[in-house]
Tab-separated table of C-alpha atoms in Angstrom:
chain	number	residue	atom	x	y	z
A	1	UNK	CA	-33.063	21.405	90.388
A	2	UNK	CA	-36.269	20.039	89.475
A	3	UNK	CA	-37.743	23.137	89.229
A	4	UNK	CA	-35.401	23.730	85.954
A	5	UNK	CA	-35.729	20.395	84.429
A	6	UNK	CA	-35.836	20.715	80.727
A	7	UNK	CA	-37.816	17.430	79.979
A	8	UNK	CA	-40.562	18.833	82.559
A	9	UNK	CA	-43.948	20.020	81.310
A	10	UNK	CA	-44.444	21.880	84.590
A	11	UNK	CA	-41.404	24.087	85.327
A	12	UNK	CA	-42.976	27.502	85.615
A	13	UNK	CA	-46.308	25.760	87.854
A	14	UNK	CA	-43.048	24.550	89.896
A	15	UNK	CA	-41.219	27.437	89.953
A	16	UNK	CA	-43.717	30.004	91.100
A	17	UNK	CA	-44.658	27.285	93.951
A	18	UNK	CA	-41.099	27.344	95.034
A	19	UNK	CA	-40.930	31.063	95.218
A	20	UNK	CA	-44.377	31.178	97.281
A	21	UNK	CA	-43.268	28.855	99.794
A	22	UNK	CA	-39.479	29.724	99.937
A	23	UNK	CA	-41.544	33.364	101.702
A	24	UNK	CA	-44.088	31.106	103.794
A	25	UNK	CA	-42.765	27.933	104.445
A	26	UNK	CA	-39.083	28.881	106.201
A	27	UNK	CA	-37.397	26.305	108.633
A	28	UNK	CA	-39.003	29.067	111.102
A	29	UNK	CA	-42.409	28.977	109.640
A	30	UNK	CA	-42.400	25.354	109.918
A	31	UNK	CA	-41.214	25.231	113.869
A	32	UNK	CA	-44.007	28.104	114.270
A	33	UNK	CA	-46.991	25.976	112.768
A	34	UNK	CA	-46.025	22.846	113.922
A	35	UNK	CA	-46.320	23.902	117.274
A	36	UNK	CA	-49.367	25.557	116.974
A	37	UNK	CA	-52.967	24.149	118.086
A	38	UNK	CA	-54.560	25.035	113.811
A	39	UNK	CA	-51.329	23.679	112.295
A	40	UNK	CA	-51.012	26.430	109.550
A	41	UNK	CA	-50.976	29.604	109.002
A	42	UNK	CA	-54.813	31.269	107.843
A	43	UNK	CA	-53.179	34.201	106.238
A	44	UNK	CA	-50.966	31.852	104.334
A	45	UNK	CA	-53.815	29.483	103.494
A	46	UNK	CA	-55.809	32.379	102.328
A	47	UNK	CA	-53.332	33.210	99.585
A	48	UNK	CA	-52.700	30.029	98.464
A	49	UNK	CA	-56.127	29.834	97.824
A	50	UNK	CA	-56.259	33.208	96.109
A	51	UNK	CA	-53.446	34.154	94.652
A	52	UNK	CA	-52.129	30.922	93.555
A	53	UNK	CA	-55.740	28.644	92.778
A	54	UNK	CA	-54.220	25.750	94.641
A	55	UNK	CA	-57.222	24.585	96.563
A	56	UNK	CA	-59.297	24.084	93.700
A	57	UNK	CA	-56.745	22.529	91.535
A	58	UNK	CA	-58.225	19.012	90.604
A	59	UNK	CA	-61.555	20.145	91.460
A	60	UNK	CA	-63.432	20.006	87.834
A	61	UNK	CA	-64.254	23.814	86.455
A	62	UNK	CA	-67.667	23.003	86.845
A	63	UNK	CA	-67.803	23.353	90.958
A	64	UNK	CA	-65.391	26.355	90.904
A	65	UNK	CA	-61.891	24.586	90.380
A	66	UNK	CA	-59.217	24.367	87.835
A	67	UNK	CA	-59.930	20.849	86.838
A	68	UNK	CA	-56.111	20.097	86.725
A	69	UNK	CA	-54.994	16.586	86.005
A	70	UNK	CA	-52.769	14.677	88.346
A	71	UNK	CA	-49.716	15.581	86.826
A	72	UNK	CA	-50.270	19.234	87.913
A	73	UNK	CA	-51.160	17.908	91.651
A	74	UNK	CA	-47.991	15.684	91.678
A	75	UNK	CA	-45.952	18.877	90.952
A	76	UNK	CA	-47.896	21.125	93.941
A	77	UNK	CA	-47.401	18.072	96.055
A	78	UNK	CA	-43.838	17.384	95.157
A	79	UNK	CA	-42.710	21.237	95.836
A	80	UNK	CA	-45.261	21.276	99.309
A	81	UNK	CA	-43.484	17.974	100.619
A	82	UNK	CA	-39.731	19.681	99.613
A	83	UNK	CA	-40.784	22.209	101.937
A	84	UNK	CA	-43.107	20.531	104.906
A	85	UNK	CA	-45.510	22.685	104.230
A	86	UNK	CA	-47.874	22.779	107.659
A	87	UNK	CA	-51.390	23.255	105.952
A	88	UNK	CA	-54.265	21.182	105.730
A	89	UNK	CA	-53.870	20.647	101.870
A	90	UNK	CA	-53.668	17.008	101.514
A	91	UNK	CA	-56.726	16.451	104.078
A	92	UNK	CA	-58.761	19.227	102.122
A	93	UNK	CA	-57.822	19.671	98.300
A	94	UNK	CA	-56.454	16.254	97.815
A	95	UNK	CA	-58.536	13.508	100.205
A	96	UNK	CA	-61.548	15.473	100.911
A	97	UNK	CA	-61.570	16.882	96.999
A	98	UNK	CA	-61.256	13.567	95.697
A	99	UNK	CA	-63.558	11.490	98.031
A	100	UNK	CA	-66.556	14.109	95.764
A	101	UNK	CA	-65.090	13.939	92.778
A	102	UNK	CA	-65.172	10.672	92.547
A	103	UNK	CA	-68.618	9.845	94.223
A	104	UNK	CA	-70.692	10.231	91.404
A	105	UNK	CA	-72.748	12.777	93.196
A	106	UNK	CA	-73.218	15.626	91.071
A	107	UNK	CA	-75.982	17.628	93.637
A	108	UNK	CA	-73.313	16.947	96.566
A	109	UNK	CA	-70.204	17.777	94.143
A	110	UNK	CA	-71.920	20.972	93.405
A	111	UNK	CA	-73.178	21.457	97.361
A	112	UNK	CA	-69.612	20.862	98.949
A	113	UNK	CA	-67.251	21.502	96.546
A	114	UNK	CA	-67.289	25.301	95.562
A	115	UNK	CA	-66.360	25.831	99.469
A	116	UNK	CA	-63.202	23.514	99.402
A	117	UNK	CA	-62.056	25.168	95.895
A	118	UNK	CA	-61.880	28.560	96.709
A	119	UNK	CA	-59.957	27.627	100.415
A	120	UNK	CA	-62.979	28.688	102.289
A	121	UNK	CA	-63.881	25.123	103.816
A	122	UNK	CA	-61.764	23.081	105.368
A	123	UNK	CA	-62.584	19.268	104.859
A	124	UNK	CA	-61.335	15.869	105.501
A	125	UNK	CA	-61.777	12.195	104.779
A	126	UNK	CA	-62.622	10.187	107.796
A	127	UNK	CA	-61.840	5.916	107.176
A	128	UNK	CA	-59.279	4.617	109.194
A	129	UNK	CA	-60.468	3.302	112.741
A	130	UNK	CA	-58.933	2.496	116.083
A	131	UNK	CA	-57.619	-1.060	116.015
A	132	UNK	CA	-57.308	-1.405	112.188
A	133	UNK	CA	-53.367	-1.781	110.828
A	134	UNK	CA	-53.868	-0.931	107.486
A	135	UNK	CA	-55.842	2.714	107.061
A	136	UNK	CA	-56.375	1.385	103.579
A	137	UNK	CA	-58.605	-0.968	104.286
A	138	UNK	CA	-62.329	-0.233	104.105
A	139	UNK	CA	-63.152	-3.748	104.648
A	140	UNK	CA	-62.420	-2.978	108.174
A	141	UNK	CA	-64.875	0.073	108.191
A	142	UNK	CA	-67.442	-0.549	111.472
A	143	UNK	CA	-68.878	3.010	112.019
A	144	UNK	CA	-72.415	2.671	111.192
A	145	UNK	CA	-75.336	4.960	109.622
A	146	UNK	CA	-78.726	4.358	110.175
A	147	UNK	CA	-81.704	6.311	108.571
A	148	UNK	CA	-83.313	8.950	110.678
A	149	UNK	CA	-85.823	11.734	109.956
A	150	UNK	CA	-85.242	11.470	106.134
A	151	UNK	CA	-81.494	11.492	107.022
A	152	UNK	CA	-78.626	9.775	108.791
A	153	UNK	CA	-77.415	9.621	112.099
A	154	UNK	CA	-74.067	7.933	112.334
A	155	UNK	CA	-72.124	6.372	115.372
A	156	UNK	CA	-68.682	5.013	115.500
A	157	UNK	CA	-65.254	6.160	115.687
A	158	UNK	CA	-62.237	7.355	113.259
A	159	UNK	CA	-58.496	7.656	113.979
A	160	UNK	CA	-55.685	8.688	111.937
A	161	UNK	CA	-57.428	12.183	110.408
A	162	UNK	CA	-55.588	14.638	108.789
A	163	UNK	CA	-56.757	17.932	110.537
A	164	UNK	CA	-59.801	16.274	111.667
A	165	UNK	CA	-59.538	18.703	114.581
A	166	UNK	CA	-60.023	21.813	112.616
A	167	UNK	CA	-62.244	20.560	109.192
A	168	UNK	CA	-65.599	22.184	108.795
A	169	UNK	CA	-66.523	19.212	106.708
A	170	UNK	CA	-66.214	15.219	107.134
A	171	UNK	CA	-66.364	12.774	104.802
A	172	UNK	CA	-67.228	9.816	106.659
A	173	UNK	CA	-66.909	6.116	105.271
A	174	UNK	CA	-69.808	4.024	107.336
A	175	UNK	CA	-71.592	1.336	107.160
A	176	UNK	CA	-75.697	1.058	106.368
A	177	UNK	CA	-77.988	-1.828	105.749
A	178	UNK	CA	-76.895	-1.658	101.860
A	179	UNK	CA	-73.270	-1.986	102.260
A	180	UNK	CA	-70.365	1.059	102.704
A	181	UNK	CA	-71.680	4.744	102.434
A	182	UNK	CA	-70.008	7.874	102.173
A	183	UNK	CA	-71.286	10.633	104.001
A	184	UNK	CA	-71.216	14.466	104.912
A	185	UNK	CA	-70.780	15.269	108.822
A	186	UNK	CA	-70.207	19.341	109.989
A	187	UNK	CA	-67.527	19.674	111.835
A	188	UNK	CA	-69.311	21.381	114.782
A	189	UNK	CA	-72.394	18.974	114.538
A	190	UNK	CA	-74.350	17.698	117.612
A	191	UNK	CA	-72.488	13.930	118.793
A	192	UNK	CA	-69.483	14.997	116.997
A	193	UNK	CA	-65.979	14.716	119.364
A	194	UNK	CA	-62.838	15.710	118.325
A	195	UNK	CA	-59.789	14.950	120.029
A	196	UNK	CA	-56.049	16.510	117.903
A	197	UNK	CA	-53.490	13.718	118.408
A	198	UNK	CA	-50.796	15.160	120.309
A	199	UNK	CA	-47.889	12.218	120.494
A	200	UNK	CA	-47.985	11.682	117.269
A	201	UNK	CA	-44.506	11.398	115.662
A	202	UNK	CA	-44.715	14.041	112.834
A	203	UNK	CA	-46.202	17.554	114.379
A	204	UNK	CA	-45.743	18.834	110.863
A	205	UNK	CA	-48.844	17.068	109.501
A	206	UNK	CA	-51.763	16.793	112.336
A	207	UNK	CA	-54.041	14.322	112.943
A	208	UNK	CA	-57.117	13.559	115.478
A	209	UNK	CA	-59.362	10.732	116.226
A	210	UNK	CA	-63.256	11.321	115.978
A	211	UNK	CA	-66.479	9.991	117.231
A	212	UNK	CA	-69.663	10.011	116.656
A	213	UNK	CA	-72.637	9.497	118.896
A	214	UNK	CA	-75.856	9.756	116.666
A	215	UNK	CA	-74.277	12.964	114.747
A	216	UNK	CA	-76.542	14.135	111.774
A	217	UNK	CA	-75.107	12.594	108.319
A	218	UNK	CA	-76.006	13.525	105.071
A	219	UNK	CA	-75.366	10.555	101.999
A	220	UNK	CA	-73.248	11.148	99.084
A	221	UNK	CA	-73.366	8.996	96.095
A	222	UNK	CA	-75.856	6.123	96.659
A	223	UNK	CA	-76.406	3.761	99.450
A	224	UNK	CA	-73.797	1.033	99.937
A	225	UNK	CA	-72.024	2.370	96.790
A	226	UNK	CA	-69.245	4.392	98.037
A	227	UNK	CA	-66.545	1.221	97.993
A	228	UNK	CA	-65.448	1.454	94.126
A	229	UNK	CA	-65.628	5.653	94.132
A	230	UNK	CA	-63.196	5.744	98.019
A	231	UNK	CA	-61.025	3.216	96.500
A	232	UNK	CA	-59.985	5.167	93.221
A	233	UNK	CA	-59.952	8.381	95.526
A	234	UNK	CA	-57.235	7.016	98.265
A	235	UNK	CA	-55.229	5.918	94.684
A	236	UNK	CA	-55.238	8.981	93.417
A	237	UNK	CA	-54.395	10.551	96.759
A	238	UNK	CA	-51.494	7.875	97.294
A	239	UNK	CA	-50.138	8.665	93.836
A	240	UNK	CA	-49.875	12.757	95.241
A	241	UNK	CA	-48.365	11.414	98.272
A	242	UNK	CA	-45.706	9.807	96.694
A	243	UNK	CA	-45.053	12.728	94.638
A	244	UNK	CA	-44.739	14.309	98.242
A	245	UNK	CA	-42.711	11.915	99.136
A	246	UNK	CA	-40.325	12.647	96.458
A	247	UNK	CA	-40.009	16.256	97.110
A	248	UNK	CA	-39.269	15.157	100.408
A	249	UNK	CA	-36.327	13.101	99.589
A	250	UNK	CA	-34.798	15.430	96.769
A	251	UNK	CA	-34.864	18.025	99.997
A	252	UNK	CA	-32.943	15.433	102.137
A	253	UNK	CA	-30.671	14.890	98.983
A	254	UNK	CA	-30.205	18.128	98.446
A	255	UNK	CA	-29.062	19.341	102.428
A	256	UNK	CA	-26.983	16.221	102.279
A	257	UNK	CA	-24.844	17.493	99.264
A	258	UNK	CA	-24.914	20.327	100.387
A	259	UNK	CA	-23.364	19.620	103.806
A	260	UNK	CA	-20.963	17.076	102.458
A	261	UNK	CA	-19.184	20.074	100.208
A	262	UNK	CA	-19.048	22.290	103.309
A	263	UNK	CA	-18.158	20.217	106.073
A	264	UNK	CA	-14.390	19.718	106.371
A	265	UNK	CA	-12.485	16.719	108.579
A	266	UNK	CA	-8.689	16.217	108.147
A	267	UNK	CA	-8.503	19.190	106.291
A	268	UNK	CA	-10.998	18.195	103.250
A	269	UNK	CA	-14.780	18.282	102.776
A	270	UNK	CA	-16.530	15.227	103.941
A	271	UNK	CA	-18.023	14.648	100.209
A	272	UNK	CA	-14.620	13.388	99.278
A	273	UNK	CA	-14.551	10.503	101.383
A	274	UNK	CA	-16.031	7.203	99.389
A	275	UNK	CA	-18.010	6.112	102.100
A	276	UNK	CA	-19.985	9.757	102.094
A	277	UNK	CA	-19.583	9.526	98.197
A	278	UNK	CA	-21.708	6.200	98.025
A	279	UNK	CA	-24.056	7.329	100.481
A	280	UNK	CA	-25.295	10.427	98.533
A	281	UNK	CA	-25.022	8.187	95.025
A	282	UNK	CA	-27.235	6.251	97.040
A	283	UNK	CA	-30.080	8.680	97.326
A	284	UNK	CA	-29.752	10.147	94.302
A	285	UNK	CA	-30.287	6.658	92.758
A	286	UNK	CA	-33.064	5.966	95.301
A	287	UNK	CA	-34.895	9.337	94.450
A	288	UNK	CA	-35.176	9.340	90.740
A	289	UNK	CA	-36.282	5.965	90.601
A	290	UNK	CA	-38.812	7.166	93.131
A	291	UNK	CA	-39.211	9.806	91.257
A	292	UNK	CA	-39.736	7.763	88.082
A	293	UNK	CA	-42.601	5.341	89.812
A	294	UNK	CA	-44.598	8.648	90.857
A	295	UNK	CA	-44.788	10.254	87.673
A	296	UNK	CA	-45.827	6.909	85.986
A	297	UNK	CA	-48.621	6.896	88.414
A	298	UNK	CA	-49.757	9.908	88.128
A	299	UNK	CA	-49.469	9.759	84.099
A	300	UNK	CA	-51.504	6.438	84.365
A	301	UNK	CA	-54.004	8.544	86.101
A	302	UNK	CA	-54.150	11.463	83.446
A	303	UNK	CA	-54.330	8.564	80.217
A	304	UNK	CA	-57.526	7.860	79.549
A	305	UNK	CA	-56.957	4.628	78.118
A	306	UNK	CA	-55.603	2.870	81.037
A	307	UNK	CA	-58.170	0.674	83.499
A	308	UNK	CA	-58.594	0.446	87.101
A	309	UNK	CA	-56.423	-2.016	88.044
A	310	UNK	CA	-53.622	-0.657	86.048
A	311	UNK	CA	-54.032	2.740	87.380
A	312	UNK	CA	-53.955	0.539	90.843
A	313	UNK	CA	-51.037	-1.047	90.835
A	314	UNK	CA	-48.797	2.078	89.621
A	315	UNK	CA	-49.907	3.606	92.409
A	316	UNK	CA	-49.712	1.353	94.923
A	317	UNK	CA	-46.084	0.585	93.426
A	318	UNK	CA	-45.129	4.556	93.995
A	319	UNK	CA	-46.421	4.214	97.753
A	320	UNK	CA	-44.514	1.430	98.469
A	321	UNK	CA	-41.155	2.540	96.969
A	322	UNK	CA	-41.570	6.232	97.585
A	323	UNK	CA	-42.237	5.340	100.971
A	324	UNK	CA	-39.078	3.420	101.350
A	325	UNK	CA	-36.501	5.774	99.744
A	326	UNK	CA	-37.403	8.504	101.811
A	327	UNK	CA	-37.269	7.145	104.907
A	328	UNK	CA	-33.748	5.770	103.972
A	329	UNK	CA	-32.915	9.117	102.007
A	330	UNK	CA	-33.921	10.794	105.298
A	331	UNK	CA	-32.492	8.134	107.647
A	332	UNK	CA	-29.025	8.846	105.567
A	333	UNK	CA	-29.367	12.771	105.711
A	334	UNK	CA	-29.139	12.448	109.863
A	335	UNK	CA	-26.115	10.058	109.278
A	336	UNK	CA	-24.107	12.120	107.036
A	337	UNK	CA	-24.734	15.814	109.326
A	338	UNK	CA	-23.211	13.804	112.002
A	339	UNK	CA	-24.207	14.792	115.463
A	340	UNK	CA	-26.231	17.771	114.494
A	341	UNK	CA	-28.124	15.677	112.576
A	342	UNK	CA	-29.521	14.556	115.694
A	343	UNK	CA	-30.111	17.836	117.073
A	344	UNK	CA	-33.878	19.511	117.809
A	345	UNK	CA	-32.556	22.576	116.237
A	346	UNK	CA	-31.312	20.939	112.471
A	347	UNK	CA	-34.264	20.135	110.018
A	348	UNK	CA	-32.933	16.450	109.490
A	349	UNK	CA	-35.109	15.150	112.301
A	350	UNK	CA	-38.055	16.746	110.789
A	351	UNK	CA	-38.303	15.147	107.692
A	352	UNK	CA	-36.938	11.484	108.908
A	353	UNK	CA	-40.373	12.529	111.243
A	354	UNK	CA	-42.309	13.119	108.251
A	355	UNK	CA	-40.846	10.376	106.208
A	356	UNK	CA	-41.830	7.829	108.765
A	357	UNK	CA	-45.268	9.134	109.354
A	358	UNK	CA	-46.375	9.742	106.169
A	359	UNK	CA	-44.754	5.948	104.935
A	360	UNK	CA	-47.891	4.616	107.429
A	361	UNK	CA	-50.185	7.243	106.724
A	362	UNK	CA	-52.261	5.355	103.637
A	363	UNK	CA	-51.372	2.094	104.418
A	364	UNK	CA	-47.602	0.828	104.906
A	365	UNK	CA	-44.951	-0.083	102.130
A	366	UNK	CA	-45.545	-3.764	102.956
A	367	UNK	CA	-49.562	-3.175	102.346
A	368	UNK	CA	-48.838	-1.768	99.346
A	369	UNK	CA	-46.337	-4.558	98.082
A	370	UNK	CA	-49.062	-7.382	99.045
A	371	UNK	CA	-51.777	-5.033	96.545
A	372	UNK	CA	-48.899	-5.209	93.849
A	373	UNK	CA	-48.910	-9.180	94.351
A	374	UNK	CA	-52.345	-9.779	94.453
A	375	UNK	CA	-53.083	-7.227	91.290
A	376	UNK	CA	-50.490	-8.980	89.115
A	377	UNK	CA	-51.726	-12.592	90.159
A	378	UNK	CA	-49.022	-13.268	92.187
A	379	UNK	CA	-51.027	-13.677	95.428
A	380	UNK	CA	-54.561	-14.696	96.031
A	381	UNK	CA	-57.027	-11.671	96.341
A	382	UNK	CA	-57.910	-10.687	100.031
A	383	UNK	CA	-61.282	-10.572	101.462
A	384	UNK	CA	-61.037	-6.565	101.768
A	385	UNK	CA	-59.620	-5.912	98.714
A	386	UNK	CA	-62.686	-8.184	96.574
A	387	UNK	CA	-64.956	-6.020	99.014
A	388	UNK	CA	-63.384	-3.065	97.460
């Protein structure tokens, strides 16, 4: 169990995780929230929060957080994804936390971030837009914000948010006379529609699109700035993916076995015939190498001494192959249950639903490989990534 590996520096953050959500984040938790218009549970949120200090973990100590590294977050993330945990954590304490932190904005850092810490606010990061196919790329950002009254006022539209339909706060990437802008938009604000996503093919993790007709924005960072500070945010927040990802795929791994040692067929268990034998080899092989990439990335992250790019392409490299092994580690868990894997009531369908979704949800595997290419020198740079 990962939770009990010896050669991991976080076993007892991972452990009391496990224990929290093994009493809030049951198979029947999960069909409850998932079905429900918030997506999560506020009592459940609340205690996170509290009793555990998630919400504020990467947030620096100086705006109310615990100014964790991204080692800690890949083990929170790892343990949330093992158990499709139906909260708004990635769109608030990872995306939304990060898009501040890393805006150079000290009076907004110190404005906005308190509230997301301590679980209070609810916020999101708003970039991807209707027609685009890669969410990753801000190149294709065409929501604009023009100066009003000593403010903004921005207009445009945004698909593909995480709990956009609930956040108190958006962080909205636009575009002003100066270049791309990053910018603060209530929830509840004047010009501001909100519509949740209701076909989408994971109900475990909600989204909505967003528009904005001349809704009030407030700037964060400096004008036409925001490019360089978004970019090392959505790495950073790929790199946690991945490590949800992961947790994801040890979970499929782990029913899988699990099943195969149970399930009998001409009078033996299932797990002793080769062709159910490779399959699980398989995924365990596929895991821990996925496993592998998303620590290096999120070690890259926590060593000072390593640049941009570098810190780039290990995490674009975990997206691409986390992405990939879950899908087929999840693709294989339906396969080897047999015809209950196909079944509404089994939990195979939910995570090969959550696999997919979340393989798309920061720009595909294939994205992600062409970013590898073109950060080695392998491929000729793209006109959104020298934008970026």
């Amino acid at each position: 169990m990962p939770a009990e590996d010896p050669h991991d520096d976080h076993t007892e953050l991972r452990r009391e995780i496990r224990r929290f959500l093994g009493a809030v984040s049951t198979s029947a938790d999960v069909r409850r929230l998932m079905e429900s218009p918030d997506g999560h549970d506020a009592k459940s949120w609340q205690r996170l929060a509290t009793e555990l200090g998630l919400t504020g973990l990467i947030v620096p100590e100086c705006y109310g957080g615990a100014g964790a590294g991204a080692g800690e977050l890949a083990a929170v993330m790892e343990e949330m994804g093992r158990a499709l945990l139906c909260a708004p954590y990635f769109s608030s304490a990872v995306l939304a936390a990060l898009a501040l932190r890393e805006c150079g904005d000290e009076k907004s850092c110190a404005d906005l971030l308190p509230g997301i810490a301590d679980g209070t606010v609810l916020a999101t990061l708003a970039a991807a837009e209707p027609g685009t196919d890669h969410p990753r790329d801000l190149n294709a950002v065409r929501a604009t914000a023009r100066r009003h009254a000593g403010g903004f006022r921005l207009t445009g539209g945004k698909t593909w948010v995480v709990d956009g339909h609930r956040a108190d706060l958006l962080l909205v990437a636009a575009r002003t006379e100066a270049g791309l802008g990053l910018f603060a938009v209530e929830g509840n604000a004047p010009g501001v529609e909100r519509v949740p996503l209701d076909k989408t093919l994971d109900p475990t993790r909600k989204l909505a699109s967003v528009r904005f007709d001349g809704a009030s924005a407030r700037l964060v960072g400096e004008d036409g700035c925001a490019a360089a500070g978004l970019e090392r945010a959505l790495d950073l927040a790929g790199a946690a993916l991945a490590a949800e990802q992961v947790g994801g795929a040890r979970r499929c791994l782990e029913l899988s076995v699990d099943y195969a040692k149970a399930r009998e067929q001409f009078g033996r268990p299932i797990g002793s015939f080769q062709a159910v034998k490779h399959k699980c080899a398989q995924m365990l092989l596929e895991t821990e190498s996925a496993a592998a990439a998303a620590q290096d990335a999120a070690a890259r992250w926590d060593d000072p001494s390593c640049d941009p790019d570098e810190r780039a392409l290990a995490a674009s490299s975990a997206q691409a192959y986390c992405s990939e092994s879950y899908a087929r580690a999840a693709a294989e868990t339906v396969q080897i249950h047999g015809g209950i894997g196909f079944t509404w009531e089994h939990d195979a369908h939910l995570y090969l639903r959550r696999a997919t979704a979340s393989g798309l949800l920061l720009g595909s595997a294939s994205w992600h490989l062409e970013r590898v290419a073109r950060l080695i020198g392998l491929a000729p740079q793209s006109t959104s990534a020298a934008a970026a």
